[in-house]
PDB file of C-alpha atoms in Angstrom:
ATOM      1  CA  UNK A 278      23.233-112.167 181.038  1.00  0.00           C
ATOM      2  CA  UNK A 279      24.604-115.717 181.361  1.00  0.00           C
ATOM      3  CA  UNK A 280      28.265-116.180 182.342  1.00  0.00           C
ATOM      4  CA  UNK A 281      30.286-115.976 179.117  1.00  0.00           C
ATOM      5  CA  UNK A 282      32.861-118.446 180.405  1.00  0.00           C
ATOM      6  CA  UNK A 283      30.121-120.991 181.042  1.00  0.00           C
ATOM      7  CA  UNK A 284      28.579-120.398 177.613  1.00  0.00           C
ATOM      8  CA  UNK A 285      31.919-120.995 175.896  1.00  0.00           C
ATOM      9  CA  UNK A 286      32.679-124.075 177.996  1.00  0.00           C
ATOM     10  CA  UNK A 287      29.198-125.486 177.288  1.00  0.00           C
ATOM     11  CA  UNK A 288      29.660-125.079 173.521  1.00  0.00           C
ATOM     12  CA  UNK A 289      33.092-126.724 173.563  1.00  0.00           C
ATOM     13  CA  UNK A 290      31.764-129.582 175.705  1.00  0.00           C
ATOM     14  CA  UNK A 291      28.781-130.077 173.418  1.00  0.00           C
ATOM     15  CA  UNK A 292      30.905-130.200 170.264  1.00  0.00           C
ATOM     16  CA  UNK A 293      34.058-131.654 171.882  1.00  0.00           C
ATOM     17  CA  UNK A 294      36.064-129.322 169.680  1.00  0.00           C
ATOM     18  CA  UNK A 295      37.642-125.921 170.348  1.00  0.00           C
ATOM     19  CA  UNK A 296      37.754-125.248 166.598  1.00  0.00           C
ATOM     20  CA  UNK A 297      34.057-125.983 165.993  1.00  0.00           C
ATOM     21  CA  UNK A 298      33.102-124.025 169.120  1.00  0.00           C
ATOM     22  CA  UNK A 299      35.041-121.008 167.853  1.00  0.00           C
ATOM     23  CA  UNK A 300      33.188-121.173 164.505  1.00  0.00           C
ATOM     24  CA  UNK A 301      29.807-121.545 166.225  1.00  0.00           C
ATOM     25  CA  UNK A 302      30.438-118.658 168.644  1.00  0.00           C
ATOM     26  CA  UNK A 303      32.068-116.426 165.990  1.00  0.00           C
ATOM     27  CA  UNK A 304      35.213-116.195 168.150  1.00  0.00           C
ATOM     28  CA  UNK A 305      38.866-116.938 167.574  1.00  0.00           C
ATOM     29  CA  UNK A 306      40.161-120.247 168.890  1.00  0.00           C
ATOM     30  CA  UNK A 307      42.603-118.539 171.322  1.00  0.00           C
ATOM     31  CA  UNK A 308      39.667-116.544 172.754  1.00  0.00           C
ATOM     32  CA  UNK A 309      37.686-119.762 173.294  1.00  0.00           C
ATOM     33  CA  UNK A 310      40.690-121.408 174.969  1.00  0.00           C
ATOM     34  CA  UNK A 311      41.152-118.358 177.221  1.00  0.00           C
ATOM     35  CA  UNK A 312      37.507-118.436 178.399  1.00  0.00           C
ATOM     36  CA  UNK A 313      37.715-122.157 179.214  1.00  0.00           C
ATOM     37  CA  UNK A 314      40.980-121.693 181.096  1.00  0.00           C
ATOM     38  CA  UNK A 315      39.429-118.896 183.133  1.00  0.00           C
ATOM     39  CA  UNK A 316      36.598-121.206 184.144  1.00  0.00           C
ATOM     40  CA  UNK A 317      39.091-123.949 185.011  1.00  0.00           C
ATOM     41  CA  UNK A 318      41.014-121.465 187.167  1.00  0.00           C
ATOM     42  CA  UNK A 319      37.773-120.421 188.857  1.00  0.00           C
ATOM     43  CA  UNK A 320      36.999-124.033 189.809  1.00  0.00           C
ATOM     44  CA  UNK A 321      40.698-124.802 190.352  1.00  0.00           C
ATOM     45  CA  UNK A 322      40.454-128.011 188.317  1.00  0.00           C
ATOM     46  CA  UNK A 323      40.716-129.224 184.734  1.00  0.00           C
ATOM     47  CA  UNK A 324      37.429-129.561 182.863  1.00  0.00           C
ATOM     48  CA  UNK A 325      38.865-131.232 179.743  1.00  0.00           C
ATOM     49  CA  UNK A 326      41.427-133.950 179.112  1.00  0.00           C
ATOM     50  CA  UNK A 327      43.495-133.163 176.027  1.00  0.00           C
ATOM     51  CA  UNK A 328      45.194-136.162 174.344  1.00  0.00           C
ATOM     52  CA  UNK A 329      46.243-136.858 170.752  1.00  0.00           C
ATOM     53  CA  UNK A 330      44.492-133.761 169.384  1.00  0.00           C
ATOM     54  CA  UNK A 331      41.225-134.892 170.999  1.00  0.00           C
ATOM     55  CA  UNK A 332      39.411-133.590 174.038  1.00  0.00           C
ATOM     56  CA  UNK A 333      37.083-135.271 176.507  1.00  0.00           C
ATOM     57  CA  UNK A 334      35.342-134.107 179.649  1.00  0.00           C
ATOM     58  CA  UNK A 335      36.911-134.834 183.001  1.00  0.00           C
ATOM     59  CA  UNK A 336      34.726-135.952 185.899  1.00  0.00           C
ATOM     60  CA  UNK A 337      34.501-132.305 187.012  1.00  0.00           C
ATOM     61  CA  UNK A 338      33.799-131.223 183.424  1.00  0.00           C
ATOM     62  CA  UNK A 339      30.908-133.684 183.154  1.00  0.00           C
ATOM     63  CA  UNK A 340      29.448-132.299 186.386  1.00  0.00           C
ATOM     64  CA  UNK A 341      29.745-128.681 185.200  1.00  0.00           C
ATOM     65  CA  UNK A 342      28.289-129.584 181.803  1.00  0.00           C
ATOM     66  CA  UNK A 343      25.221-131.153 183.416  1.00  0.00           C
ATOM     67  CA  UNK A 344      24.555-128.109 185.582  1.00  0.00           C
ATOM     68  CA  UNK A 345      25.251-125.719 182.683  1.00  0.00           C
ATOM     69  CA  UNK A 346      22.629-127.536 180.611  1.00  0.00           C
ATOM     70  CA  UNK A 347      20.051-127.015 183.375  1.00  0.00           C
ATOM     71  CA  UNK A 348      21.109-123.375 183.863  1.00  0.00           C
ATOM     72  CA  UNK A 349      20.685-122.517 180.186  1.00  0.00           C
ATOM     73  CA  UNK A 350      17.341-124.326 179.999  1.00  0.00           C
ATOM     74  CA  UNK A 351      16.120-122.286 182.985  1.00  0.00           C
ATOM     75  CA  UNK A 352      17.529-119.126 181.437  1.00  0.00           C
ATOM     76  CA  UNK A 353      15.691-119.816 178.180  1.00  0.00           C
ATOM     77  CA  UNK A 354      12.475-120.491 180.062  1.00  0.00           C
ATOM     78  CA  UNK A 355      12.840-117.242 182.041  1.00  0.00           C
ATOM     79  CA  UNK A 356      13.542-115.199 178.897  1.00  0.00           C
ATOM     80  CA  UNK A 357      10.641-116.810 177.079  1.00  0.00           C
ATOM     81  CA  UNK A 358       8.171-116.167 179.907  1.00  0.00           C
ATOM     82  CA  UNK A 359       9.206-112.520 180.364  1.00  0.00           C
ATOM     83  CA  UNK A 360       9.078-111.745 176.640  1.00  0.00           C
ATOM     84  CA  UNK A 361       5.690-113.451 176.383  1.00  0.00           C
ATOM     85  CA  UNK A 362       4.394-111.449 179.346  1.00  0.00           C
ATOM     86  CA  UNK A 363       5.393-108.105 177.822  1.00  0.00           C
ATOM     87  CA  UNK A 364       4.448-109.141 174.281  1.00  0.00           C
ATOM     88  CA  UNK A 365       7.945-108.578 172.882  1.00  0.00           C
ATOM     89  CA  UNK A 366       9.198-110.454 169.822  1.00  0.00           C
ATOM     90  CA  UNK A 367      12.974-110.054 169.760  1.00  0.00           C
ATOM     91  CA  UNK A 368      16.186-111.969 170.274  1.00  0.00           C
ATOM     92  CA  UNK A 369      18.373-114.008 167.962  1.00  0.00           C
ATOM     93  CA  UNK A 370      18.033-117.328 166.155  1.00  0.00           C
ATOM     94  CA  UNK A 371      20.500-119.498 164.303  1.00  0.00           C
ATOM     95  CA  UNK A 372      19.009-121.281 161.320  1.00  0.00           C
ATOM     96  CA  UNK A 373      20.681-123.930 159.221  1.00  0.00           C
ATOM     97  CA  UNK A 374      19.631-124.762 155.682  1.00  0.00           C
ATOM     98  CA  UNK A 375      20.774-127.111 152.993  1.00  0.00           C
ATOM     99  CA  UNK A 376      22.288-125.396 149.965  1.00  0.00           C
ATOM    100  CA  UNK A 377      19.260-125.470 147.639  1.00  0.00           C
ATOM    101  CA  UNK A 378      16.931-124.078 150.303  1.00  0.00           C
ATOM    102  CA  UNK A 379      19.404-121.433 151.512  1.00  0.00           C
ATOM    103  CA  UNK A 380      19.955-120.103 147.996  1.00  0.00           C
ATOM    104  CA  UNK A 381      16.463-120.281 146.519  1.00  0.00           C
ATOM    105  CA  UNK A 382      13.830-120.397 149.274  1.00  0.00           C
ATOM    106  CA  UNK A 383      15.053-118.714 152.448  1.00  0.00           C
ATOM    107  CA  UNK A 384      16.087-115.251 151.181  1.00  0.00           C
ATOM    108  CA  UNK A 385      12.506-114.110 150.519  1.00  0.00           C
ATOM    109  CA  UNK A 386      11.110-115.897 153.598  1.00  0.00           C
ATOM    110  CA  UNK A 387      13.654-114.390 155.988  1.00  0.00           C
ATOM    111  CA  UNK A 388      13.436-111.011 154.281  1.00  0.00           C
ATOM    112  CA  UNK A 389       9.663-110.866 154.857  1.00  0.00           C
ATOM    113  CA  UNK A 390      10.087-112.102 158.445  1.00  0.00           C
ATOM    114  CA  UNK A 391      12.636-109.368 159.219  1.00  0.00           C
ATOM    115  CA  UNK A 392      10.284-106.710 157.844  1.00  0.00           C
ATOM    116  CA  UNK A 393       7.669-107.845 160.335  1.00  0.00           C
ATOM    117  CA  UNK A 394      10.052-108.359 163.282  1.00  0.00           C
ATOM    118  CA  UNK A 395      12.833-105.797 162.944  1.00  0.00           C
ATOM    119  CA  UNK A 396      14.319-106.546 166.390  1.00  0.00           C
ATOM    120  CA  UNK A 397      15.064-110.173 165.561  1.00  0.00           C
ATOM    121  CA  UNK A 398      18.626-111.099 164.567  1.00  0.00           C
ATOM    122  CA  UNK A 399      18.957-114.217 162.406  1.00  0.00           C
ATOM    123  CA  UNK A 400      22.195-116.106 161.759  1.00  0.00           C
ATOM    124  CA  UNK A 401      22.222-118.525 158.817  1.00  0.00           C
ATOM    125  CA  UNK A 402      24.500-121.543 158.443  1.00  0.00           C
ATOM    126  CA  UNK A 403      24.620-123.374 155.113  1.00  0.00           C
ATOM    127  CA  UNK A 404      25.562-127.032 154.699  1.00  0.00           C
ATOM    128  CA  UNK A 405      24.230-130.144 153.039  1.00  0.00           C
ATOM    129  CA  UNK A 406      21.296-131.995 154.603  1.00  0.00           C
ATOM    130  CA  UNK A 407      23.548-134.364 156.553  1.00  0.00           C
ATOM    131  CA  UNK A 408      25.450-131.425 158.057  1.00  0.00           C
ATOM    132  CA  UNK A 409      22.283-129.523 158.996  1.00  0.00           C
ATOM    133  CA  UNK A 410      20.767-132.521 160.790  1.00  0.00           C
ATOM    134  CA  UNK A 411      24.034-132.957 162.705  1.00  0.00           C
ATOM    135  CA  UNK A 412      23.932-129.290 163.769  1.00  0.00           C
ATOM    136  CA  UNK A 413      20.366-129.692 165.042  1.00  0.00           C
ATOM    137  CA  UNK A 414      21.319-132.857 166.939  1.00  0.00           C
ATOM    138  CA  UNK A 415      24.190-131.007 168.634  1.00  0.00           C
ATOM    139  CA  UNK A 416      22.140-127.850 169.366  1.00  0.00           C
ATOM    140  CA  UNK A 417      24.455-125.750 167.199  1.00  0.00           C
ATOM    141  CA  UNK A 418      21.414-124.310 165.410  1.00  0.00           C
ATOM    142  CA  UNK A 419      17.852-123.651 166.592  1.00  0.00           C
ATOM    143  CA  UNK A 420      16.095-124.697 163.400  1.00  0.00           C
ATOM    144  CA  UNK A 421      17.101-126.619 160.305  1.00  0.00           C
ATOM    145  CA  UNK A 422      15.428-126.603 156.901  1.00  0.00           C
ATOM    146  CA  UNK A 423      16.337-129.649 154.823  1.00  0.00           C
ATOM    147  CA  UNK A 424      15.507-131.300 151.520  1.00  0.00           C
ATOM    148  CA  UNK A 425      15.631-135.016 152.356  1.00  0.00           C
ATOM    149  CA  UNK A 426      14.219-137.486 154.851  1.00  0.00           C
ATOM    150  CA  UNK A 427      15.529-137.227 158.445  1.00  0.00           C
ATOM    151  CA  UNK A 428      16.269-140.539 160.144  1.00  0.00           C
ATOM    152  CA  UNK A 429      16.635-139.329 163.742  1.00  0.00           C
ATOM    153  CA  UNK A 430      13.309-140.086 165.448  1.00  0.00           C
ATOM    154  CA  UNK A 431      14.281-137.902 168.436  1.00  0.00           C
ATOM    155  CA  UNK A 432      13.967-134.749 166.328  1.00  0.00           C
ATOM    156  CA  UNK A 433      10.768-132.956 165.337  1.00  0.00           C
ATOM    157  CA  UNK A 434      10.377-133.028 161.538  1.00  0.00           C
ATOM    158  CA  UNK A 435       7.614-130.983 159.945  1.00  0.00           C
ATOM    159  CA  UNK A 436       7.022-130.983 156.200  1.00  0.00           C
ATOM    160  CA  UNK A 437       6.916-127.508 154.654  1.00  0.00           C
ATOM    161  CA  UNK A 438       6.078-128.136 151.019  1.00  0.00           C
ATOM    162  CA  UNK A 439       6.778-130.452 148.102  1.00  0.00           C
ATOM    163  CA  UNK A 440       9.667-129.789 145.758  1.00  0.00           C
ATOM    164  CA  UNK A 441       9.613-131.084 142.193  1.00  0.00           C
ATOM    165  CA  UNK A 442      12.803-132.293 140.512  1.00  0.00           C
ATOM    166  CA  UNK A 443      13.439-132.168 136.768  1.00  0.00           C
ATOM    167  CA  UNK A 444      16.121-133.272 134.333  1.00  0.00           C
ATOM    168  CA  UNK A 445      18.358-130.646 132.716  1.00  0.00           C
ATOM    169  CA  UNK A 446      20.435-131.033 129.545  1.00  0.00           C
ATOM    170  CA  UNK A 447      22.584-128.592 127.496  1.00  0.00           C
ATOM    171  CA  UNK A 448      21.134-126.679 124.569  1.00  0.00           C
ATOM    172  CA  UNK A 449      21.231-128.810 121.455  1.00  0.00           C
ATOM    173  CA  UNK A 450      21.482-132.084 123.386  1.00  0.00           C
ATOM    174  CA  UNK A 451      20.031-135.224 121.810  1.00  0.00           C
ATOM    175  CA  UNK A 452      17.325-135.321 124.505  1.00  0.00           C
ATOM    176  CA  UNK A 453      16.469-131.610 124.166  1.00  0.00           C
ATOM    177  CA  UNK A 454      13.564-132.242 121.800  1.00  0.00           C
ATOM    178  CA  UNK A 455      11.764-134.345 124.397  1.00  0.00           C
ATOM    179  CA  UNK A 456       9.350-132.911 126.947  1.00  0.00           C
ATOM    180  CA  UNK A 457       9.382-136.014 129.147  1.00  0.00           C
ATOM    181  CA  UNK A 458      12.305-138.362 129.745  1.00  0.00           C
ATOM    182  CA  UNK A 459      12.519-141.770 131.383  1.00  0.00           C
ATOM    183  CA  UNK A 460      15.276-142.655 133.822  1.00  0.00           C
ATOM    184  CA  UNK A 461      16.611-145.379 131.526  1.00  0.00           C
ATOM    185  CA  UNK A 462      17.324-142.716 128.897  1.00  0.00           C
ATOM    186  CA  UNK A 463      19.232-140.525 131.368  1.00  0.00           C
ATOM    187  CA  UNK A 464      21.446-143.454 132.332  1.00  0.00           C
ATOM    188  CA  UNK A 465      22.981-143.425 128.860  1.00  0.00           C
ATOM    189  CA  UNK A 466      24.718-140.067 129.422  1.00  0.00           C
ATOM    190  CA  UNK A 467      27.418-138.697 131.783  1.00  0.00           C
ATOM    191  CA  UNK A 468      25.655-137.504 134.946  1.00  0.00           C
ATOM    192  CA  UNK A 469      26.631-134.453 137.035  1.00  0.00           C
ATOM    193  CA  UNK A 470      25.609-134.962 140.652  1.00  0.00           C
ATOM    194  CA  UNK A 471      25.896-133.318 144.071  1.00  0.00           C
ATOM    195  CA  UNK A 472      28.362-134.419 146.755  1.00  0.00           C
ATOM    196  CA  UNK A 473      27.820-137.206 149.303  1.00  0.00           C
ATOM    197  CA  UNK A 474      25.509-136.010 152.097  1.00  0.00           C
ATOM    198  CA  UNK A 475      23.464-133.794 149.780  1.00  0.00           C
ATOM    199  CA  UNK A 476      19.699-134.149 150.122  1.00  0.00           C
ATOM    200  CA  UNK A 477      19.274-133.838 146.359  1.00  0.00           C
ATOM    201  CA  UNK A 478      21.716-136.667 145.745  1.00  0.00           C
ATOM    202  CA  UNK A 479      20.054-138.859 148.373  1.00  0.00           C
ATOM    203  CA  UNK A 480      16.634-138.409 146.750  1.00  0.00           C
ATOM    204  CA  UNK A 481      18.017-139.131 143.264  1.00  0.00           C
ATOM    205  CA  UNK A 482      19.794-142.300 144.442  1.00  0.00           C
ATOM    206  CA  UNK A 483      16.580-143.517 146.095  1.00  0.00           C
ATOM    207  CA  UNK A 484      14.667-142.744 142.877  1.00  0.00           C
ATOM    208  CA  UNK A 485      17.182-144.741 140.835  1.00  0.00           C
ATOM    209  CA  UNK A 486      17.088-147.704 143.220  1.00  0.00           C
ATOM    210  CA  UNK A 487      13.300-147.846 143.052  1.00  0.00           C
ATOM    211  CA  UNK A 488      13.318-147.864 139.269  1.00  0.00           C
ATOM    212  CA  UNK A 489      14.113-150.571 136.759  1.00  0.00           C
ATOM    213  CA  UNK A 490      17.779-150.753 135.859  1.00  0.00           C
ATOM    214  CA  UNK A 491      18.996-149.947 139.365  1.00  0.00           C
ATOM    215  CA  UNK A 492      21.890-152.379 138.973  1.00  0.00           C
ATOM    216  CA  UNK A 493      23.422-150.171 136.309  1.00  0.00           C
ATOM    217  CA  UNK A 494      22.910-146.907 138.158  1.00  0.00           C
ATOM    218  CA  UNK A 495      23.714-143.453 136.847  1.00  0.00           C
ATOM    219  CA  UNK A 496      26.885-142.825 134.886  1.00  0.00           C
ATOM    220  CA  UNK A 497      28.386-140.326 137.357  1.00  0.00           C
ATOM    221  CA  UNK A 498      30.977-138.166 135.615  1.00  0.00           C
ATOM    222  CA  UNK A 499      31.400-135.418 138.224  1.00  0.00           C
ATOM    223  CA  UNK A 500      30.430-134.549 141.803  1.00  0.00           C
ATOM    224  CA  UNK A 501      29.911-130.859 142.635  1.00  0.00           C
ATOM    225  CA  UNK A 502      29.052-128.967 145.824  1.00  0.00           C
ATOM    226  CA  UNK A 503      26.231-126.619 144.821  1.00  0.00           C
ATOM    227  CA  UNK A 504      23.260-126.322 142.444  1.00  0.00           C
ATOM    228  CA  UNK A 505      24.966-123.433 140.641  1.00  0.00           C
ATOM    229  CA  UNK A 506      28.055-125.540 139.957  1.00  0.00           C
ATOM    230  CA  UNK A 507      25.913-128.418 138.683  1.00  0.00           C
ATOM    231  CA  UNK A 508      23.963-126.150 136.315  1.00  0.00           C
ATOM    232  CA  UNK A 509      27.195-124.539 135.078  1.00  0.00           C
ATOM    233  CA  UNK A 510      28.694-127.947 134.266  1.00  0.00           C
ATOM    234  CA  UNK A 511      25.560-128.970 132.355  1.00  0.00           C
ATOM    235  CA  UNK A 512      25.520-125.672 130.448  1.00  0.00           C
ATOM    236  CA  UNK A 513      29.156-126.321 129.490  1.00  0.00           C
ATOM    237  CA  UNK A 514      28.155-129.666 127.957  1.00  0.00           C
ATOM    238  CA  UNK A 515      29.926-131.813 130.543  1.00  0.00           C
ATOM    239  CA  UNK A 516      26.877-133.973 131.226  1.00  0.00           C
ATOM    240  CA  UNK A 517      23.232-133.946 132.272  1.00  0.00           C
ATOM    241  CA  UNK A 518      21.654-133.742 135.718  1.00  0.00           C
ATOM    242  CA  UNK A 519      18.521-133.726 137.882  1.00  0.00           C
ATOM    243  CA  UNK A 520      17.854-130.582 139.950  1.00  0.00           C
ATOM    244  CA  UNK A 521      15.120-128.867 141.903  1.00  0.00           C
ATOM    245  CA  UNK A 522      12.676-126.977 139.703  1.00  0.00           C
ATOM    246  CA  UNK A 523      13.055-124.102 142.202  1.00  0.00           C
ATOM    247  CA  UNK A 524      16.688-123.587 141.126  1.00  0.00           C
ATOM    248  CA  UNK A 525      16.264-123.028 137.379  1.00  0.00           C
ATOM    249  CA  UNK A 526      14.120-119.883 137.028  1.00  0.00           C
ATOM    250  CA  UNK A 527      17.069-117.837 135.730  1.00  0.00           C
ATOM    251  CA  UNK A 528      18.135-120.508 133.220  1.00  0.00           C
ATOM    252  CA  UNK A 529      14.587-120.862 131.907  1.00  0.00           C
ATOM    253  CA  UNK A 530      14.363-117.116 131.395  1.00  0.00           C
ATOM    254  CA  UNK A 531      17.742-116.943 129.635  1.00  0.00           C
ATOM    255  CA  UNK A 532      17.109-120.233 127.787  1.00  0.00           C
ATOM    256  CA  UNK A 533      20.578-121.560 128.638  1.00  0.00           C
ATOM    257  CA  UNK A 534      19.338-125.059 129.527  1.00  0.00           C
ATOM    258  CA  UNK A 535      16.704-127.489 128.323  1.00  0.00           C
ATOM    259  CA  UNK A 536      14.359-128.783 131.044  1.00  0.00           C
ATOM    260  CA  UNK A 537      12.635-132.174 130.841  1.00  0.00           C
ATOM    261  CA  UNK A 538       9.884-133.675 132.989  1.00  0.00           C
ATOM    262  CA  UNK A 539      10.765-137.016 134.586  1.00  0.00           C
ATOM    263  CA  UNK A 540       8.760-140.204 134.088  1.00  0.00           C
ATOM    264  CA  UNK A 541       7.900-141.279 136.714  1.00  0.00           C
ATOM    265  CA  UNK A 542       7.819-137.828 138.394  1.00  0.00           C
ATOM    266  CA  UNK A 543      10.228-137.115 141.258  1.00  0.00           C
ATOM    267  CA  UNK A 544       9.223-135.114 144.342  1.00  0.00           C
ATOM    268  CA  UNK A 545      10.743-134.594 147.771  1.00  0.00           C
ATOM    269  CA  UNK A 546       9.679-132.596 150.849  1.00  0.00           C
ATOM    270  CA  UNK A 547      11.289-129.435 152.191  1.00  0.00           C
ATOM    271  CA  UNK A 548      11.092-129.895 155.968  1.00  0.00           C
ATOM    272  CA  UNK A 549      11.717-128.042 159.215  1.00  0.00           C
ATOM    273  CA  UNK A 550      13.704-129.969 161.813  1.00  0.00           C
ATOM    274  CA  UNK A 551      14.380-129.019 165.435  1.00  0.00           C
ATOM    275  CA  UNK A 552      14.893-130.455 168.899  1.00  0.00           C
ATOM    276  CA  UNK A 553      11.979-131.582 171.072  1.00  0.00           C
ATOM    277  CA  UNK A 554      12.585-128.758 173.536  1.00  0.00           C
ATOM    278  CA  UNK A 555      10.137-128.164 176.355  1.00  0.00           C
ATOM    279  CA  UNK A 556      10.867-124.426 176.367  1.00  0.00           C
ATOM    280  CA  UNK A 557      11.679-122.284 173.319  1.00  0.00           C
ATOM    281  CA  UNK A 558      12.173-118.577 172.978  1.00  0.00           C
ATOM    282  CA  UNK A 559       9.035-116.990 171.586  1.00  0.00           C
ATOM    283  CA  UNK A 560      10.807-115.750 168.474  1.00  0.00           C
ATOM    284  CA  UNK A 561      11.378-119.399 167.474  1.00  0.00           C
ATOM    285  CA  UNK A 562       7.651-120.111 167.650  1.00  0.00           C
ATOM    286  CA  UNK A 563       6.906-116.942 165.673  1.00  0.00           C
ATOM    287  CA  UNK A 564       9.393-117.920 162.956  1.00  0.00           C
ATOM    288  CA  UNK A 565       7.946-121.427 162.701  1.00  0.00           C
ATOM    289  CA  UNK A 566       4.412-120.075 162.404  1.00  0.00           C
ATOM    290  CA  UNK A 567       5.524-117.493 159.831  1.00  0.00           C
ATOM    291  CA  UNK A 568       7.352-120.189 157.831  1.00  0.00           C
ATOM    292  CA  UNK A 569       4.314-122.498 157.903  1.00  0.00           C
ATOM    293  CA  UNK A 570       2.139-119.713 156.473  1.00  0.00           C
ATOM    294  CA  UNK A 571       4.813-118.933 153.871  1.00  0.00           C
ATOM    295  CA  UNK A 572       4.933-122.584 152.753  1.00  0.00           C
ATOM    296  CA  UNK A 573       1.158-122.775 152.440  1.00  0.00           C
ATOM    297  CA  UNK A 574       1.198-119.616 150.351  1.00  0.00           C
ATOM    298  CA  UNK A 575       3.970-121.001 148.093  1.00  0.00           C
ATOM    299  CA  UNK A 576       1.980-124.194 147.512  1.00  0.00           C
TER     300      UNK A 576
END
């Protein structure tokens, strides 16, 4: 129902990027540019200044952005109130999840949710924890699910459940005979870790810094962008690693890796993160409630 030109302009203004807006809106960049130009022609003024491959809002653009924000908040409130009045649970949501959660936790959760609410359309964006928090901050996604602490106090962070981390080593490794391993022992071997910005990496680095021998740190041999890549590198004998226990069910079944408990144990929360919005579409509240129940059941 809302003016498409205004929606596109609002997204570009929020992200200050035509490219990112195109990705968020699932449009081509020329289509985004066309919609913004149409709005500029309607108002007969420029809404963006374009210099050195950067854009910024003009005075008129800032004014339009402020009113657009109010318009969309009112629109959301109207839609929420009408749907609540008629008891309808429908609409669309965009969820963001860090890689571990997107691959190993969300598929069953979202699958069960869709069975219950068939009229709901869910879009999923996958990034590391740092990227997901940024998307929530910029209203690119409605709800984020992350695997590390969130520093922004202006966001609502709600713990879902605890995740246990374990050490993994290749078959036949010198440590494979152990059931429990201390951090000092892991430091002796090449370590395969996730990329900067990963929640898993952040938790491991904090664990190392709180343990004896922090000055030495882990012997990082390789940085990889997904749990699957990390496990593959360990299986190939390229090093050892620490991963979420939730990610290794297949490897345990196939006996392709050796899994060791950590001493001291390492845990981290899986958390929901979203904006402190006064009005939310009802489907968002239903998903949050469904996810809370799912987390309690998983515990």
